[in-house]
Amino acid sequence: MGQVILGVGDYGASNTPGDDVKTFALGSCVSVIFLDPKTRTVGMAHVALPDSSINKAKASEKPGYFADTAIPALLELMSKFGCDKRGRGLVVKLCGGANVMDTNDTFQIGKRNALAIKKALWAYGMGAVSEDLGGNFSRTVTISVSAGQVVLSSPGKPNWQL
């Protein structure tokens, strides 16, 4: 039983029973979650910004950092576990995209991240079956490979499933 821990801009996957894929403290960042019922593989990307054009060097070094590069990178990784490279058959879930630091709602990074991720998913003919986006609180996300469950937590709130 292990954990695949993802930081900001990281992406990872596992199909090892007993493993968890986890990321901490999503604020304006958005977690893109892929679950493949056929191969029992789960994958996640911790996306920080919507568009890689602002820093092509960072995008090539850490493609999970940007919405437009995270989706193809995660699909490529999932394909190494036997999942369809174009995302066919994957269950998609999204969470995060909160407004935790921008009290005046000036930059709307969370909303922009969520929209950019949806746009990137649509290019593959994919869409989320469930989402927990927005609000003004951070989220920690844990995906259980064995159960195929996505559990969210936030300080002062009971855990909930997505």
PDB file of C-alpha atoms in Angstrom:
ATOM      1  CA  MET A   1       0.000   0.000   0.000  1.00  0.00           C
ATOM      2  CA  GLY A   2       1.604   3.207  -1.173  1.00  0.00           C
ATOM      3  CA  GLN A   3       0.843   6.789  -1.942  1.00  0.00           C
ATOM      4  CA  VAL A   4       1.549   8.774  -5.071  1.00  0.00           C
ATOM      5  CA  ILE A   5       1.832  12.327  -3.727  1.00  0.00           C
ATOM      6  CA  LEU A   6       1.430  15.155  -6.230  1.00  0.00           C
ATOM      7  CA  GLY A   7       2.659  18.694  -5.726  1.00  0.00           C
ATOM      8  CA  VAL A   8       1.687  21.748  -7.725  1.00  0.00           C
ATOM      9  CA  GLY A   9       2.138  21.011 -11.414  1.00  0.00           C
ATOM     10  CA  ASP A  10       2.664  17.291 -10.871  1.00  0.00           C
ATOM     11  CA  TYR A  11       0.660  14.474 -12.400  1.00  0.00           C
ATOM     12  CA  GLY A  12       0.656  10.790 -11.647  1.00  0.00           C
ATOM     13  CA  ALA A  13      -1.221   7.519 -11.935  1.00  0.00           C
ATOM     14  CA  SER A  14      -1.434   4.070 -10.388  1.00  0.00           C
ATOM     15  CA  ASN A  15      -3.290   0.819 -10.844  1.00  0.00           C
ATOM     16  CA  THR A  16      -1.743  -0.913  -7.824  1.00  0.00           C
ATOM     17  CA  PRO A  17      -4.447  -2.097  -5.411  1.00  0.00           C
ATOM     18  CA  GLY A  18      -4.042  -0.381  -2.058  1.00  0.00           C
ATOM     19  CA  ASP A  19      -2.391   2.723  -3.533  1.00  0.00           C
ATOM     20  CA  ASP A  20      -3.747   6.234  -3.141  1.00  0.00           C
ATOM     21  CA  VAL A  21      -3.061   9.164  -5.460  1.00  0.00           C
ATOM     22  CA  LYS A  22      -3.166  12.352  -3.406  1.00  0.00           C
ATOM     23  CA  THR A  23      -2.651  16.096  -3.649  1.00  0.00           C
ATOM     24  CA  PHE A  24      -2.853  18.679  -0.901  1.00  0.00           C
ATOM     25  CA  ALA A  25      -4.334  22.144  -0.509  1.00  0.00           C
ATOM     26  CA  LEU A  26      -5.896  22.921  -3.876  1.00  0.00           C
ATOM     27  CA  GLY A  27      -6.757  26.599  -3.741  1.00  0.00           C
ATOM     28  CA  SER A  28      -7.174  28.195  -7.151  1.00  0.00           C
ATOM     29  CA  CYS A  29      -5.467  25.116  -8.609  1.00  0.00           C
ATOM     30  CA  VAL A  30      -7.699  22.462 -10.151  1.00  0.00           C
ATOM     31  CA  SER A  31      -7.311  18.724  -9.843  1.00  0.00           C
ATOM     32  CA  VAL A  32      -8.115  16.764 -12.998  1.00  0.00           C
ATOM     33  CA  ILE A  33      -8.975  13.174 -12.106  1.00  0.00           C
ATOM     34  CA  PHE A  34      -9.172  10.275 -14.543  1.00  0.00           C
ATOM     35  CA  LEU A  35     -10.535   6.875 -13.532  1.00  0.00           C
ATOM     36  CA  ASP A  36     -10.465   3.922 -15.900  1.00  0.00           C
ATOM     37  CA  PRO A  37     -12.970   1.247 -14.803  1.00  0.00           C
ATOM     38  CA  LYS A  38     -11.563  -1.237 -17.339  1.00  0.00           C
ATOM     39  CA  THR A  39      -7.911  -1.164 -16.191  1.00  0.00           C
ATOM     40  CA  ARG A  40      -8.671   0.016 -12.614  1.00  0.00           C
ATOM     41  CA  THR A  41      -6.197   2.857 -13.115  1.00  0.00           C
ATOM     42  CA  VAL A  42      -6.537   6.276 -11.501  1.00  0.00           C
ATOM     43  CA  GLY A  43      -4.677   9.406 -12.507  1.00  0.00           C
ATOM     44  CA  MET A  44      -4.583  13.012 -11.420  1.00  0.00           C
ATOM     45  CA  ALA A  45      -2.950  16.309 -12.371  1.00  0.00           C
ATOM     46  CA  HIS A  46      -2.579  19.318 -10.031  1.00  0.00           C
ATOM     47  CA  VAL A  47      -3.021  22.217 -12.476  1.00  0.00           C
ATOM     48  CA  ALA A  48      -1.898  25.685 -11.369  1.00  0.00           C
ATOM     49  CA  LEU A  49      -2.471  27.907 -14.399  1.00  0.00           C
ATOM     50  CA  PRO A  50      -4.669  27.874 -17.509  1.00  0.00           C
ATOM     51  CA  ASP A  51      -2.269  28.524 -20.395  1.00  0.00           C
ATOM     52  CA  SER A  52       1.296  27.389 -21.050  1.00  0.00           C
ATOM     53  CA  SER A  53       1.996  30.206 -23.512  1.00  0.00           C
ATOM     54  CA  ILE A  54       3.152  32.383 -20.596  1.00  0.00           C
ATOM     55  CA  ASN A  55       6.107  30.057 -19.896  1.00  0.00           C
ATOM     56  CA  LYS A  56       6.937  27.462 -22.565  1.00  0.00           C
ATOM     57  CA  ALA A  57      10.091  26.369 -20.714  1.00  0.00           C
ATOM     58  CA  LYS A  58       8.138  25.535 -17.559  1.00  0.00           C
ATOM     59  CA  ALA A  59       5.489  23.765 -19.646  1.00  0.00           C
ATOM     60  CA  SER A  60       8.068  21.445 -21.202  1.00  0.00           C
ATOM     61  CA  GLU A  61       9.711  20.826 -17.828  1.00  0.00           C
ATOM     62  CA  LYS A  62       6.481  20.393 -15.864  1.00  0.00           C
ATOM     63  CA  PRO A  63       3.484  19.903 -18.219  1.00  0.00           C
ATOM     64  CA  GLY A  64       1.058  19.250 -15.342  1.00  0.00           C
ATOM     65  CA  TYR A  65       1.391  22.894 -14.313  1.00  0.00           C
ATOM     66  CA  PHE A  66      -0.802  24.208 -17.136  1.00  0.00           C
ATOM     67  CA  ALA A  67      -4.293  23.120 -18.212  1.00  0.00           C
ATOM     68  CA  ASP A  68      -3.465  22.923 -21.917  1.00  0.00           C
ATOM     69  CA  THR A  69      -0.420  20.676 -21.372  1.00  0.00           C
ATOM     70  CA  ALA A  70      -1.632  18.673 -18.347  1.00  0.00           C
ATOM     71  CA  ILE A  71      -4.459  16.885 -20.159  1.00  0.00           C
ATOM     72  CA  PRO A  72      -2.320  15.404 -22.973  1.00  0.00           C
ATOM     73  CA  ALA A  73       0.483  14.571 -20.509  1.00  0.00           C
ATOM     74  CA  LEU A  74      -1.887  12.746 -18.145  1.00  0.00           C
ATOM     75  CA  LEU A  75      -3.515  10.879 -21.037  1.00  0.00           C
ATOM     76  CA  GLU A  76      -0.071   9.793 -22.247  1.00  0.00           C
ATOM     77  CA  LEU A  77       0.846   8.555 -18.767  1.00  0.00           C
ATOM     78  CA  MET A  78      -2.476   6.726 -18.396  1.00  0.00           C
ATOM     79  CA  SER A  79      -1.885   5.003 -21.749  1.00  0.00           C
ATOM     80  CA  LYS A  80       1.217   3.364 -20.235  1.00  0.00           C
ATOM     81  CA  PHE A  81      -1.177   1.604 -17.830  1.00  0.00           C
ATOM     82  CA  GLY A  82      -3.278   0.288 -20.738  1.00  0.00           C
ATOM     83  CA  CYS A  83      -5.814   3.131 -20.893  1.00  0.00           C
ATOM     84  CA  ASP A  84      -7.001   4.564 -24.194  1.00  0.00           C
ATOM     85  CA  LYS A  85      -4.594   7.310 -25.308  1.00  0.00           C
ATOM     86  CA  ARG A  86      -7.487   9.522 -26.460  1.00  0.00           C
ATOM     87  CA  GLY A  87      -9.331   9.115 -23.151  1.00  0.00           C
ATOM     88  CA  ARG A  88     -12.140   6.862 -24.372  1.00  0.00           C
ATOM     89  CA  GLY A  89     -13.798   5.086 -21.450  1.00  0.00           C
ATOM     90  CA  LEU A  90     -12.248   7.308 -18.783  1.00  0.00           C
ATOM     91  CA  VAL A  91     -14.373   8.825 -16.044  1.00  0.00           C
ATOM     92  CA  VAL A  92     -13.407  12.475 -15.473  1.00  0.00           C
ATOM     93  CA  LYS A  93     -13.835  14.446 -12.256  1.00  0.00           C
ATOM     94  CA  LEU A  94     -12.723  17.981 -11.385  1.00  0.00           C
ATOM     95  CA  CYS A  95     -12.217  19.774  -8.104  1.00  0.00           C
ATOM     96  CA  GLY A  96     -10.589  22.914  -6.734  1.00  0.00           C
ATOM     97  CA  GLY A  97     -10.675  26.245  -8.530  1.00  0.00           C
ATOM     98  CA  ALA A  98     -11.428  28.156  -5.346  1.00  0.00           C
ATOM     99  CA  ASN A  99     -11.018  31.851  -4.731  1.00  0.00           C
ATOM    100  CA  VAL A 100      -8.918  31.796  -1.559  1.00  0.00           C
ATOM    101  CA  MET A 101      -6.445  34.674  -1.932  1.00  0.00           C
ATOM    102  CA  ASP A 102      -8.109  37.077  -4.363  1.00  0.00           C
ATOM    103  CA  THR A 103     -10.725  38.680  -2.116  1.00  0.00           C
ATOM    104  CA  ASN A 104     -11.720  41.212  -4.788  1.00  0.00           C
ATOM    105  CA  ASP A 105     -12.118  38.445  -7.399  1.00  0.00           C
ATOM    106  CA  THR A 106      -9.748  40.362  -9.673  1.00  0.00           C
ATOM    107  CA  PHE A 107      -7.734  37.570 -11.276  1.00  0.00           C
ATOM    108  CA  GLN A 108     -10.259  34.699 -11.165  1.00  0.00           C
ATOM    109  CA  ILE A 109      -7.470  32.117 -11.555  1.00  0.00           C
ATOM    110  CA  GLY A 110      -9.656  29.292 -10.224  1.00  0.00           C
ATOM    111  CA  LYS A 111     -12.448  30.008 -12.701  1.00  0.00           C
ATOM    112  CA  ARG A 112      -9.967  30.432 -15.534  1.00  0.00           C
ATOM    113  CA  ASN A 113      -8.244  27.147 -14.638  1.00  0.00           C
ATOM    114  CA  ALA A 114     -11.539  25.260 -14.599  1.00  0.00           C
ATOM    115  CA  LEU A 115     -12.622  26.715 -17.949  1.00  0.00           C
ATOM    116  CA  ALA A 116      -9.242  25.992 -19.582  1.00  0.00           C
ATOM    117  CA  ILE A 117      -9.329  22.398 -18.332  1.00  0.00           C
ATOM    118  CA  LYS A 118     -12.853  21.906 -19.641  1.00  0.00           C
ATOM    119  CA  LYS A 119     -11.783  23.342 -22.997  1.00  0.00           C
ATOM    120  CA  ALA A 120      -8.791  20.953 -23.140  1.00  0.00           C
ATOM    121  CA  LEU A 121     -11.050  18.012 -22.227  1.00  0.00           C
ATOM    122  CA  TRP A 122     -13.620  18.999 -24.863  1.00  0.00           C
ATOM    123  CA  ALA A 123     -10.869  18.836 -27.513  1.00  0.00           C
ATOM    124  CA  TYR A 124     -10.689  15.109 -26.702  1.00  0.00           C
ATOM    125  CA  GLY A 125     -14.475  14.729 -26.612  1.00  0.00           C
ATOM    126  CA  MET A 126     -14.332  14.353 -22.832  1.00  0.00           C
ATOM    127  CA  GLY A 127     -16.235  16.028 -20.017  1.00  0.00           C
ATOM    128  CA  ALA A 128     -16.493  15.741 -16.265  1.00  0.00           C
ATOM    129  CA  VAL A 129     -19.170  13.499 -14.754  1.00  0.00           C
ATOM    130  CA  SER A 130     -18.850  15.346 -11.444  1.00  0.00           C
ATOM    131  CA  GLU A 131     -17.104  18.407 -10.129  1.00  0.00           C
ATOM    132  CA  ASP A 132     -16.565  20.310  -6.911  1.00  0.00           C
ATOM    133  CA  LEU A 133     -15.299  23.689  -8.090  1.00  0.00           C
ATOM    134  CA  GLY A 134     -15.213  27.202  -6.704  1.00  0.00           C
ATOM    135  CA  GLY A 135     -15.949  28.433  -3.233  1.00  0.00           C
ATOM    136  CA  ASN A 136     -13.410  30.061  -0.959  1.00  0.00           C
ATOM    137  CA  PHE A 137     -11.731  27.069   0.702  1.00  0.00           C
ATOM    138  CA  SER A 138      -8.865  24.747  -0.163  1.00  0.00           C
ATOM    139  CA  ARG A 139      -9.292  21.042  -0.797  1.00  0.00           C
ATOM    140  CA  THR A 140      -7.098  17.988  -0.349  1.00  0.00           C
ATOM    141  CA  VAL A 141      -7.903  15.167  -2.776  1.00  0.00           C
ATOM    142  CA  THR A 142      -7.314  11.447  -2.260  1.00  0.00           C
ATOM    143  CA  ILE A 143      -8.140   8.804  -4.869  1.00  0.00           C
ATOM    144  CA  SER A 144      -8.205   5.170  -3.802  1.00  0.00           C
ATOM    145  CA  VAL A 145      -7.113   2.749  -6.522  1.00  0.00           C
ATOM    146  CA  SER A 146      -8.874  -0.182  -4.828  1.00  0.00           C
ATOM    147  CA  ALA A 147     -12.207   1.563  -4.287  1.00  0.00           C
ATOM    148  CA  GLY A 148     -12.067   3.972  -7.231  1.00  0.00           C
ATOM    149  CA  GLN A 149     -13.299   6.648  -4.817  1.00  0.00           C
ATOM    150  CA  VAL A 150     -12.391  10.316  -4.749  1.00  0.00           C
ATOM    151  CA  VAL A 151     -12.456  11.756  -1.221  1.00  0.00           C
ATOM    152  CA  LEU A 152     -12.116  15.482  -0.559  1.00  0.00           C
ATOM    153  CA  SER A 153     -11.189  17.123   2.714  1.00  0.00           C
ATOM    154  CA  SER A 154     -10.866  20.682   3.933  1.00  0.00           C
ATOM    155  CA  PRO A 155     -10.043  22.095   7.373  1.00  0.00           C
ATOM    156  CA  GLY A 156     -13.157  22.446   9.509  1.00  0.00           C
ATOM    157  CA  LYS A 157     -15.341  20.368   7.168  1.00  0.00           C
ATOM    158  CA  PRO A 158     -16.237  16.681   7.235  1.00  0.00           C
ATOM    159  CA  ASN A 159     -14.753  14.635   4.376  1.00  0.00           C
ATOM    160  CA  TRP A 160     -16.961  14.215   1.319  1.00  0.00           C
ATOM    161  CA  GLN A 161     -16.914  12.137  -1.859  1.00  0.00           C
ATOM    162  CA  LEU A 162     -16.848  13.358  -5.412  1.00  0.00           C
TER     163      LEU A 162
END
